[in-house]
Coordinates of C-alpha atoms in Angstrom, one line a residue:
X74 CA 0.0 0.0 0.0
X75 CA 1.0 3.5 -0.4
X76 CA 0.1 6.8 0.9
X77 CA -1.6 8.1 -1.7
X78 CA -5.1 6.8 -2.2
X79 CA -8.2 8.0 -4.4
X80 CA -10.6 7.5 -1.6
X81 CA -11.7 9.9 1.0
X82 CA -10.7 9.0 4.4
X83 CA -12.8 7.3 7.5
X84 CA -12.3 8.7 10.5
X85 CA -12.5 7.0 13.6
X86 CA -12.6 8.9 17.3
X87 CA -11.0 6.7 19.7
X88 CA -7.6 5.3 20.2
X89 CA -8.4 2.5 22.4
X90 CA -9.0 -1.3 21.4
X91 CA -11.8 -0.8 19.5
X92 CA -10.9 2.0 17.6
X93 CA -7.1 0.6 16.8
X94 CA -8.4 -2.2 15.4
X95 CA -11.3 -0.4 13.7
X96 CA -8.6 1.5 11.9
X97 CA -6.4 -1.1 11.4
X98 CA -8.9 -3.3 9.6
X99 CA -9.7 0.1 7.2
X100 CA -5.9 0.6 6.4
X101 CA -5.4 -2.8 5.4
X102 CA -8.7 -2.3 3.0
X103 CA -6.6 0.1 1.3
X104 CA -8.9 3.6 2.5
X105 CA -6.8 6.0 4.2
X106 CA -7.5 6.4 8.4
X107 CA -7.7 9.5 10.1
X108 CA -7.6 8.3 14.0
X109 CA -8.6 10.6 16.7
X110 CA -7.1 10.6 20.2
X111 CA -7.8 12.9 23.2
X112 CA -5.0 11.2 25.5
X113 CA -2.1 13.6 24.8
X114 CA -4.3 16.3 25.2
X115 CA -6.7 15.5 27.6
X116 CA -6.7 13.0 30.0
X117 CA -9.2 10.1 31.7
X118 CA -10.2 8.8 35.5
X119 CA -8.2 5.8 34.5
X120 CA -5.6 5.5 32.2
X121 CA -1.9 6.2 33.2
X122 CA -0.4 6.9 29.5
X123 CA -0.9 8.3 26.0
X124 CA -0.4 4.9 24.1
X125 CA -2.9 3.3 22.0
X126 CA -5.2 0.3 23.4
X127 CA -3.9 0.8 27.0
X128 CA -5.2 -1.7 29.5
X129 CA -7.0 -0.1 32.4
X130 CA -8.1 -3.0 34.2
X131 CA -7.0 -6.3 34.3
X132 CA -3.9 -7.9 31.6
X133 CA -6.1 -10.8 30.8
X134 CA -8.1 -11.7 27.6
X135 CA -9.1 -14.6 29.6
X136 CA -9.5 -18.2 28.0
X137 CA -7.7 -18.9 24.7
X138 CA -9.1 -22.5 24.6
X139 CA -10.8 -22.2 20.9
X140 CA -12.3 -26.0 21.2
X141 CA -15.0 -25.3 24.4
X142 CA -14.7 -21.8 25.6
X143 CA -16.8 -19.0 23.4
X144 CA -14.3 -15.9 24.3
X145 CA -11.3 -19.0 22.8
X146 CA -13.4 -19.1 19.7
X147 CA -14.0 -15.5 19.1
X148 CA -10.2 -15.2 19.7
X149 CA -9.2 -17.8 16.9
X150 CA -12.1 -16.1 14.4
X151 CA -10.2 -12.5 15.5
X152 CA -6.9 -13.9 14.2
X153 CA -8.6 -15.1 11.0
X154 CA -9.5 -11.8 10.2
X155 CA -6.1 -10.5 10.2
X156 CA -6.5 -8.4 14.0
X157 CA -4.1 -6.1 15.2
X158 CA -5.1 -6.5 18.2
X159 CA -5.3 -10.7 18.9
X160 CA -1.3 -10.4 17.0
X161 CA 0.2 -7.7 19.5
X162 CA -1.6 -9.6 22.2
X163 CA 0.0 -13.1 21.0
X164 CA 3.6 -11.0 20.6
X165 CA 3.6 -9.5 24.7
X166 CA 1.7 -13.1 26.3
X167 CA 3.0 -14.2 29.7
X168 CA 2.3 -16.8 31.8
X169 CA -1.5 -17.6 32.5
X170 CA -2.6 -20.9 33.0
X171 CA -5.3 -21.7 30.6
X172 CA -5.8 -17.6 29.8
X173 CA -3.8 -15.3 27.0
X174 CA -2.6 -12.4 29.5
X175 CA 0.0 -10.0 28.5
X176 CA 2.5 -7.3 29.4
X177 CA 0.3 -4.6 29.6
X178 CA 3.2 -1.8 28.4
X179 CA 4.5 -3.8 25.6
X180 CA 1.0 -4.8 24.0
X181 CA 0.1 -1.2 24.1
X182 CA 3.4 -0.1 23.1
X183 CA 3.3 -2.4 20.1
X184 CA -0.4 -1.5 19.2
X185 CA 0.8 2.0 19.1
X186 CA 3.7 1.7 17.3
X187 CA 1.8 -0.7 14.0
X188 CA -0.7 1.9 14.2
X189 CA 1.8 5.1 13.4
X190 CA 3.8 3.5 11.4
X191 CA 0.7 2.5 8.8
X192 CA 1.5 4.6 5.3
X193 CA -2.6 5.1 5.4
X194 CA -3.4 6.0 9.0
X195 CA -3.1 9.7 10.9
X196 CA -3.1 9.2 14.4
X197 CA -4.5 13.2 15.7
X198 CA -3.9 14.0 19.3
X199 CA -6.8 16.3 19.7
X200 CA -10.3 16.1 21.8
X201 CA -13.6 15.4 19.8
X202 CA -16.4 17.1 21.1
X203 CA -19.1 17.1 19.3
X204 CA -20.6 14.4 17.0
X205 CA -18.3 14.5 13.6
X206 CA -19.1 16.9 11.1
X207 CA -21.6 16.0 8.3
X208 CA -18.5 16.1 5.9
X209 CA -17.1 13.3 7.9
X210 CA -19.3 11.0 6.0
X211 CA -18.0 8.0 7.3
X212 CA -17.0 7.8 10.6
X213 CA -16.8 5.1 13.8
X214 CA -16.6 6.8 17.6
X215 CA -15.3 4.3 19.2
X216 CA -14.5 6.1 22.8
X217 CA -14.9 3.3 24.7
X218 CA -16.2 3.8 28.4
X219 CA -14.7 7.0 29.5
X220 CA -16.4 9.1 26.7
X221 CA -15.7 12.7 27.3
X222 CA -18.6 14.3 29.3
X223 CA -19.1 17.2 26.3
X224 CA -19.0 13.9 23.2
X225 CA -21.5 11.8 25.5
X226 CA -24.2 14.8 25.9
X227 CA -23.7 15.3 21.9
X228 CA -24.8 11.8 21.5
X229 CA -27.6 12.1 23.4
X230 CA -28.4 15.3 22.2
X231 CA -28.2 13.4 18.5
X232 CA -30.3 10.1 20.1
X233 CA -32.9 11.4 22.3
X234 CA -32.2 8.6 24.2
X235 CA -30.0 8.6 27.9
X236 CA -26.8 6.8 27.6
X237 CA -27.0 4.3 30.1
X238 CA -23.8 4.1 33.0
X239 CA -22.7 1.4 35.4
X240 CA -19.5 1.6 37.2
X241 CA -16.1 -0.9 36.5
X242 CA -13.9 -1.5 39.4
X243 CA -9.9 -2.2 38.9
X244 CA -7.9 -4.7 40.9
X245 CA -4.7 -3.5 42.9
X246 CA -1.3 -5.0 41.6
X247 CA 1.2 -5.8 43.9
X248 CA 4.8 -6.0 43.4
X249 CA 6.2 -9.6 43.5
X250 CA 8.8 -9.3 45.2
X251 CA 7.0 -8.7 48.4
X252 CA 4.7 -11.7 48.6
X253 CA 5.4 -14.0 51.0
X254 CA 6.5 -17.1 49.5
X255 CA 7.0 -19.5 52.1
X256 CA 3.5 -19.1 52.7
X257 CA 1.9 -18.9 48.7
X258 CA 2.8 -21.1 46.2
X259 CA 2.2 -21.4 42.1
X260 CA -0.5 -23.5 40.7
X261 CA -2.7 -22.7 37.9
X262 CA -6.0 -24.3 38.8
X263 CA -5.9 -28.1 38.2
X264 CA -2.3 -27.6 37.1
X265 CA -4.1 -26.4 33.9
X266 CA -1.3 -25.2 30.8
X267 CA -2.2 -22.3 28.6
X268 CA -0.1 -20.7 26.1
X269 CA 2.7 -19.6 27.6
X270 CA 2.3 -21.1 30.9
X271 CA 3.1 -24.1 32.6
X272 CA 0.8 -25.3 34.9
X273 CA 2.2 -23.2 38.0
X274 CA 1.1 -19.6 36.6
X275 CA -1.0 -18.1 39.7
X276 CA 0.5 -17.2 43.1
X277 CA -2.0 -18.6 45.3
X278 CA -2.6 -17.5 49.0
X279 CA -4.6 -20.0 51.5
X280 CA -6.8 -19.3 54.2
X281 CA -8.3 -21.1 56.8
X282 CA -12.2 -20.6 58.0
X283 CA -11.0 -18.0 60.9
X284 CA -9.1 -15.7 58.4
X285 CA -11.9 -16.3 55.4
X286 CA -14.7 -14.9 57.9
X287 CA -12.5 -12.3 59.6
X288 CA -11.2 -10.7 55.8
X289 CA -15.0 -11.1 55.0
X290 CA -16.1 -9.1 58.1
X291 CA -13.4 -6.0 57.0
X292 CA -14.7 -5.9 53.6
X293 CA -18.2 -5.4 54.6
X294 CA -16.8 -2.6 57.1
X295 CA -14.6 -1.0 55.3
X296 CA -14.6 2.4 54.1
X297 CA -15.2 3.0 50.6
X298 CA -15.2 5.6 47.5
X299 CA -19.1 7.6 47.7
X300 CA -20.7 8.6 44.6
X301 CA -23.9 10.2 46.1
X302 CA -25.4 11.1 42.4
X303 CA -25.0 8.0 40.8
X304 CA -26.0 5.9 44.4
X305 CA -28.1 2.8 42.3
X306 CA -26.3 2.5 39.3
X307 CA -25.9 -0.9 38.5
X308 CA -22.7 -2.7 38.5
X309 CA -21.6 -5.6 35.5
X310 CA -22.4 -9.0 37.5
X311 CA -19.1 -10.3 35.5
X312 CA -16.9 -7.4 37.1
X313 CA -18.3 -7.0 40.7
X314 CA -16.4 -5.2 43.2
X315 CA -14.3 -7.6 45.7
X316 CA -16.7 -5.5 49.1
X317 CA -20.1 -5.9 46.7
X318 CA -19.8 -9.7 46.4
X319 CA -18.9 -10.3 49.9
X320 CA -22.2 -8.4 51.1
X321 CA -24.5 -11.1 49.0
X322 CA -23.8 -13.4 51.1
X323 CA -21.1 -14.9 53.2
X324 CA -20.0 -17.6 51.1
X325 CA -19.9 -16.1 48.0
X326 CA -16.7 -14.9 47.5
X327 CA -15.2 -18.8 48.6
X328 CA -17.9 -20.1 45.7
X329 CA -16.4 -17.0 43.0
X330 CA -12.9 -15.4 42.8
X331 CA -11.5 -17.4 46.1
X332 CA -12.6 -21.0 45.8
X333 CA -10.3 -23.4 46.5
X334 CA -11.3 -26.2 44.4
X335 CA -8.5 -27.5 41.9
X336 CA -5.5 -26.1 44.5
X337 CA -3.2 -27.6 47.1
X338 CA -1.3 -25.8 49.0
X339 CA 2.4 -26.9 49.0
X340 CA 3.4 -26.0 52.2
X341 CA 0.9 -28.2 53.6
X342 CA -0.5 -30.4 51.0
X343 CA -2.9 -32.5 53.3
X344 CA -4.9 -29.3 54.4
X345 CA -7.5 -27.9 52.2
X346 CA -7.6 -24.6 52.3
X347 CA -10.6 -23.0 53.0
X348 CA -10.4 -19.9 50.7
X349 CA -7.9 -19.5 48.0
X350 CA -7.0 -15.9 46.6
X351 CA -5.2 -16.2 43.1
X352 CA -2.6 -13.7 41.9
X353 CA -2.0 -13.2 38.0
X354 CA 1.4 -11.9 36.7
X355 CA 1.4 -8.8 34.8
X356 CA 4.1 -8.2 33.2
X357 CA 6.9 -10.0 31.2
X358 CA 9.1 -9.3 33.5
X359 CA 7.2 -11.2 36.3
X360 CA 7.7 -7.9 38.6
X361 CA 4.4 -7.5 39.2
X362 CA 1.3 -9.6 39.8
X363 CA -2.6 -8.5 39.9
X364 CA -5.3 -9.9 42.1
X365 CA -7.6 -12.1 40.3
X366 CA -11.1 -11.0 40.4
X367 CA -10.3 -8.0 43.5
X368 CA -11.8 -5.1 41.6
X369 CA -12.7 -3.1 44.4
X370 CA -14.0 0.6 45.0
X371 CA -12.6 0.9 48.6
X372 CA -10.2 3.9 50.2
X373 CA -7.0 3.5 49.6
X374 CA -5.8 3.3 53.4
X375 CA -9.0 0.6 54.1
X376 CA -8.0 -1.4 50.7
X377 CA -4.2 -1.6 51.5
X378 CA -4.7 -2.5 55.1
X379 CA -7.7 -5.6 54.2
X380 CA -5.5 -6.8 51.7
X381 CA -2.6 -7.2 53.9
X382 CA -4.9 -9.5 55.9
X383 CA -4.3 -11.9 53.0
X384 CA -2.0 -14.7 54.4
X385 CA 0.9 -14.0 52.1
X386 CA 0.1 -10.5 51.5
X387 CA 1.1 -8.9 55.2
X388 CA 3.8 -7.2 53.6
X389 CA 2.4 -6.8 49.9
X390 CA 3.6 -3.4 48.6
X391 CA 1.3 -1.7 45.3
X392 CA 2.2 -1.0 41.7
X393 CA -1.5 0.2 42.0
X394 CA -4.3 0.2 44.1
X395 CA -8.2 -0.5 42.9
X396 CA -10.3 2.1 42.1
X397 CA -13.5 2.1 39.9
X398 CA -14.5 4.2 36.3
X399 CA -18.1 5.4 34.8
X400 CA -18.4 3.3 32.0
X401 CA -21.5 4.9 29.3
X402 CA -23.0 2.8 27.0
X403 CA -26.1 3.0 24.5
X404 CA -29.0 1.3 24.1
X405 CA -28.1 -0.1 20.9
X406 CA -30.7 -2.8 20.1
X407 CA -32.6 0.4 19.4
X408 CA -30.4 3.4 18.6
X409 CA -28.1 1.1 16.1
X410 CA -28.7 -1.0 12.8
X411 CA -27.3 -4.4 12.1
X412 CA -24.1 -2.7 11.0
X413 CA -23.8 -1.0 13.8
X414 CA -24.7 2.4 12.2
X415 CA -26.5 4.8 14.4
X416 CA -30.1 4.6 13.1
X417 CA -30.8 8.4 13.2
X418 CA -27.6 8.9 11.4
X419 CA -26.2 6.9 7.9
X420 CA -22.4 6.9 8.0
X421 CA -22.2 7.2 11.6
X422 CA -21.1 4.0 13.7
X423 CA -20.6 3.2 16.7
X424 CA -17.9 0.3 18.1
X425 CA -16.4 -1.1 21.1
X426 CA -17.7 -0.6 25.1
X427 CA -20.0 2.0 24.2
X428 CA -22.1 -0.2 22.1
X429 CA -22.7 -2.8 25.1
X430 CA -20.1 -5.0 24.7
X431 CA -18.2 -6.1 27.7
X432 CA -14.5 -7.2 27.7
X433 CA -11.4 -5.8 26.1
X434 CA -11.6 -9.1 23.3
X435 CA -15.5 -8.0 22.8
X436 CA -14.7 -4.1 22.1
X437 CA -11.6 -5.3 19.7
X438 CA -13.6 -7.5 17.8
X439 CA -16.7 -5.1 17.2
X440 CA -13.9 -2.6 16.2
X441 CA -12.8 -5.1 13.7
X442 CA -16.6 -5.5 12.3
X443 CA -17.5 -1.8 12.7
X444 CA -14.2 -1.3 10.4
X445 CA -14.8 -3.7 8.0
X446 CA -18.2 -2.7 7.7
X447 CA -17.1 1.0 7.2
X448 CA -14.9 0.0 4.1
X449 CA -17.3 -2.0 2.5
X450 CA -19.4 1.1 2.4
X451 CA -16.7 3.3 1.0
X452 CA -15.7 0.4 -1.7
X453 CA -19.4 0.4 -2.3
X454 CA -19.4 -3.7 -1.4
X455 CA -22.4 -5.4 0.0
X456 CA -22.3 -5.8 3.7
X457 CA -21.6 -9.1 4.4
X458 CA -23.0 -9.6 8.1
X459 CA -21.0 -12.7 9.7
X460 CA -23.5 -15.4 10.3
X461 CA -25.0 -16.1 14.0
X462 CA -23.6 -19.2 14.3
X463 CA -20.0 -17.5 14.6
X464 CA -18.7 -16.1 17.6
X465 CA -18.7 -12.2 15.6
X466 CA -22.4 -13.1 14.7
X467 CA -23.3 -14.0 18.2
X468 CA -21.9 -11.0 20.1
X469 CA -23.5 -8.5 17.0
X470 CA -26.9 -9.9 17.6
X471 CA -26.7 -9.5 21.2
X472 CA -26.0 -6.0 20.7
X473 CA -28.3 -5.2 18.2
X474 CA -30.9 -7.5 18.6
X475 CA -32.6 -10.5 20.4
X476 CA -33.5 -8.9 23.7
X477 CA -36.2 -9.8 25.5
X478 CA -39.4 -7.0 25.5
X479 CA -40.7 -5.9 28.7
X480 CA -44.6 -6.5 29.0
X481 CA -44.8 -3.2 31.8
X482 CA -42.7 -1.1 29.2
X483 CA -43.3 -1.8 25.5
X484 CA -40.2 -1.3 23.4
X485 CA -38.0 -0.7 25.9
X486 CA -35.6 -3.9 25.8
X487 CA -33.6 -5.8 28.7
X488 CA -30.5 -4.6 27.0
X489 CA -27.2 -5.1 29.7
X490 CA -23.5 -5.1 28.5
X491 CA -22.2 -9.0 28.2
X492 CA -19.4 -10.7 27.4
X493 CA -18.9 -13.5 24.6
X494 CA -20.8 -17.1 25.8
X495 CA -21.9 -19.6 24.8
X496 CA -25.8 -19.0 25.2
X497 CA -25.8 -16.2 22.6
X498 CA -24.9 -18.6 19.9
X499 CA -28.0 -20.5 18.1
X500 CA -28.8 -24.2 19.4
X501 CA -27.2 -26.9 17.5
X502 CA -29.5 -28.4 15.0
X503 CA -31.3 -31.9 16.6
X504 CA -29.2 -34.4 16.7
X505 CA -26.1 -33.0 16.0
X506 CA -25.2 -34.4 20.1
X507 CA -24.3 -37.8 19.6
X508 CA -23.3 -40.4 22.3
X509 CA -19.5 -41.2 21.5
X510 CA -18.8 -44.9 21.1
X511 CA -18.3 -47.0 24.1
X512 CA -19.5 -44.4 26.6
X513 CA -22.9 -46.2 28.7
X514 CA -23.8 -42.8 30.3
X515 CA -24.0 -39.4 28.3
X516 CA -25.2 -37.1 30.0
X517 CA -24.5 -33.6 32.6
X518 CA -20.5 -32.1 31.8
X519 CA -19.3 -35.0 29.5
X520 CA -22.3 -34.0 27.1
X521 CA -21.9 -30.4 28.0
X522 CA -18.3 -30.7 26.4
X523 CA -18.9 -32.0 23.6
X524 CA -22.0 -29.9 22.7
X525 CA -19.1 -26.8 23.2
X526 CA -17.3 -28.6 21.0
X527 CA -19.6 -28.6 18.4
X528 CA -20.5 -25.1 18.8
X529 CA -16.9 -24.2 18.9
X530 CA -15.9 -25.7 15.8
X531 CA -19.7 -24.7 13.8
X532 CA -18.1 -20.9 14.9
X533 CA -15.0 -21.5 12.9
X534 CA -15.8 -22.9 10.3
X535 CA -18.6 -21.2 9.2
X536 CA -16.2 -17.8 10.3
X537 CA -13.8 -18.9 7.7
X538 CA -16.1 -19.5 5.3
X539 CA -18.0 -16.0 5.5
X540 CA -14.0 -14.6 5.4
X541 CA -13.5 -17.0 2.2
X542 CA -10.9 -18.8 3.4
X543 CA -11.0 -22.8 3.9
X544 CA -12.5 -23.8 7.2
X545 CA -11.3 -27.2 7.2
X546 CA -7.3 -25.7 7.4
X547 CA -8.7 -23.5 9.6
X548 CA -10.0 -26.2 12.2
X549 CA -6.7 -28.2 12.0
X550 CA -4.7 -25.0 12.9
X551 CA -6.9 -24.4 15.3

């Protein structure tokens, strides 16, 4: 490709995962990019640099198994597709059990750096405050959920609809060197081995019944962040502050982020522990490690000091302490089309976290659609929507469609952000299960398998097929 190019240029607003790889997958069509970014000029509540795709929360893009896990699959279809994102992410991996996690500085660093150097894409440090111009006749916002206070009343002002908010909590990260060894110990869960990993990728730190109920007891005390305006707003059940679980119920947090099962401890390998809380490294180096699952919106002082109740932890000193964000999103089942253009608006789309997508793999990979749908339009190609039976197809219908209708309020949906599963795929046609020879009972988590299985590898190769590319290489690659 060269610089020069006889189309007019898309512009994307948005330099996070979404809007990289929105731009990315445009460039590579041959249009030329122009890429807004405020960072540089204007800062947000979270991030701590001006690169591109910078991680806020945690380093993980969770499970890469693409053979019975749905966010593996939409991984592996990602990759097909030629993302920037999935290839920075597989250059920067370090150790995570069964997960892809990765150096948080270097897979920004890298997205940042494919992005400049791109002979068709103009990264612009500047703030966007309004919806774009109407000569801006293509165009993706893609601002992810810290959209500028000034862009997020334009867009309502454009919808006539309220943006809808919940609240994401980060995890602290604590620096390796002070965790108390002699009392943790590595183990991925079930000695499980992911890419890059080897079985022993999670610091784990025990507790007994005595030390579960007392760290329960401070969390429920403790002293936490107020937000007296935005007092109901409702939180992401997949992202839950460490405080808000503990206060459904006592139990809860040793049946979520601390249950022991798959782990022994060993220092004492004939004790089960009663509680387990896992730590996930997060950086190449292997200098620092988050807390799985601790997103938490409490003080600083109360968080430091409750977390140094952890056995392991007494002495745990902090890269970075939890704190929470606003996250905005639409109501896009009715403000955008199947193409994730804004109804109201042609040439206007939307992509990533803002459109109800939850999970930095999610707001990639609706990038990657919103930007492959953006240079069709310019080529003056047929949109090709990827079909539901693929992991793209799945997460687009979710967000534009299939939602249940209240019967109180007609046409207003029960529209909530969600990650990748595997319920928002279509069933498997009858009889597509079938009893593998020489098994006498099929039934509950053998069947379960294989019907993920066969879900999993429907996804791919009906993904490679809608790309044009062969499906069966595909599925031995995969």
């Amino acid at each position: 490709m060269t610089k020069n190019s006889s189309h007019s240029p898309i512009h994307v607003v948005g330099g996070g995962l979404a809007g990289s790889e929105a731009a990315w997958q445009i460039a590579q069509s041959g249009i030329p990019v122009i890429l807004h970014e405020m960072r540089g000029v204007r800062e947000t509540e979270a991030h701590k640099t001006d690169h591109l795709a910078e991680l806020v929360c945690s380093n993980s893009f969770r499970s890469d198994d693409a053979t019975s896990n749905a966010v593996g699959v939409l991984h592996a279809e990602m990759r097909l597709a030629g993302s920037l994102i999935m290839a920075c992410a597989d250059r920067n991996q370090v150790p995570a059990g069964g997960a892809l996690a990765v150096d948080r500085e270097g897979f920004s660093a890298s997205v940042t750096k494919a992005i400049s150097g791109h002979p068709l894409i103009r990264l612009t440090r500047e703030e966007v405050s309004a919806l774009p111009p109407e000569d801006w006749d293509l165009a993706i916002i893609a601002t992810g959920p810290l959209t500028a206070p000034a862009l997020a009343e334009a867009i309502q002002a454009q919808t006539g609809a309220d943006a809808l908010a919940f609240f994401d909590a980060i995890a602290p990260i604590i620096h390796t060197e002070t965790i108390d060894m002699d009392v943790c110990w590595f183990q991925s869960r079930y000695d499980k081995v992911g890419p890059g990993g080897t079985g022993k990728d999670y610091i784990n730190c025990p507790m007994d019944e005595a030390q579960y109920n007392a760290f329960v007891d401070a969390l429920i005390a403790g002293d936490r962040i107020g937000f007296k305006e935005w007092e109901g707003t409702p939180y992401f059940d997949g992202c839950l502050p460490i405080e808000v679980m503990a206060e459904r119920g006592r139990e809860t947090l040793r049946h979520g982020p601390m249950k022991p099962m798959g782990l022994t401890n060993a220092h004492n390998p004939t004790v089960k522990p009663y509680a387990v809380v896992q730590l996930r490294q997060d950086n190449a180096l292997g200098t620092l490690y988050n807390m799985v699952g601790f997103q938490t919106k409490l003080k600083y002082g109360a968080q430091a000091d409750i977390i140094r109740m952890i056995p392991g932890l007494e002495k745990a000193e902090f890269a970075r302490l939890g704190g929470l964000h606003r996250n905005t999103y639409l109501n896009s089942p009715i403000l955008l089309d199947r193409s994730l253009t804004l109804k109201s608006r042609p040439g206007l789309r939307f992509a990533g976290q803002i459109t109800g997508c939850e999970g930095y793999v999610e707001s990639a990979s609706i990038g990657l659609l919103a930007g492959r749908f953006a240079a069709a339009e310019r080529l003056g190609h047929p949109l090709s929507m990827p079909p539901a039976t693929t992991a793209f197809g799945a997460l687009l219908g979710h967000i534009t469609g299939g939602h249940i209708v209240s019967d109180e309020e007609p046409g207003k949906r029960s529209f909530q952000p969600m990650n990748v599963n595997f319920g928002l795929f279509p069933p498997l046609d009858p009889g597509a299960i079938v009893k593998p020879e020489g098994v006498k009972r099929f039934r509950g988590k053998d069947k379960a398998i294989v019907k993920k299985n066969l879900v999993a590898s429907r996804a791919l190769a009906d993904c490679a097929t809608w790309l044009g590319q062969d499906g069966e290489a595909l599925l031995r690659s995969a």
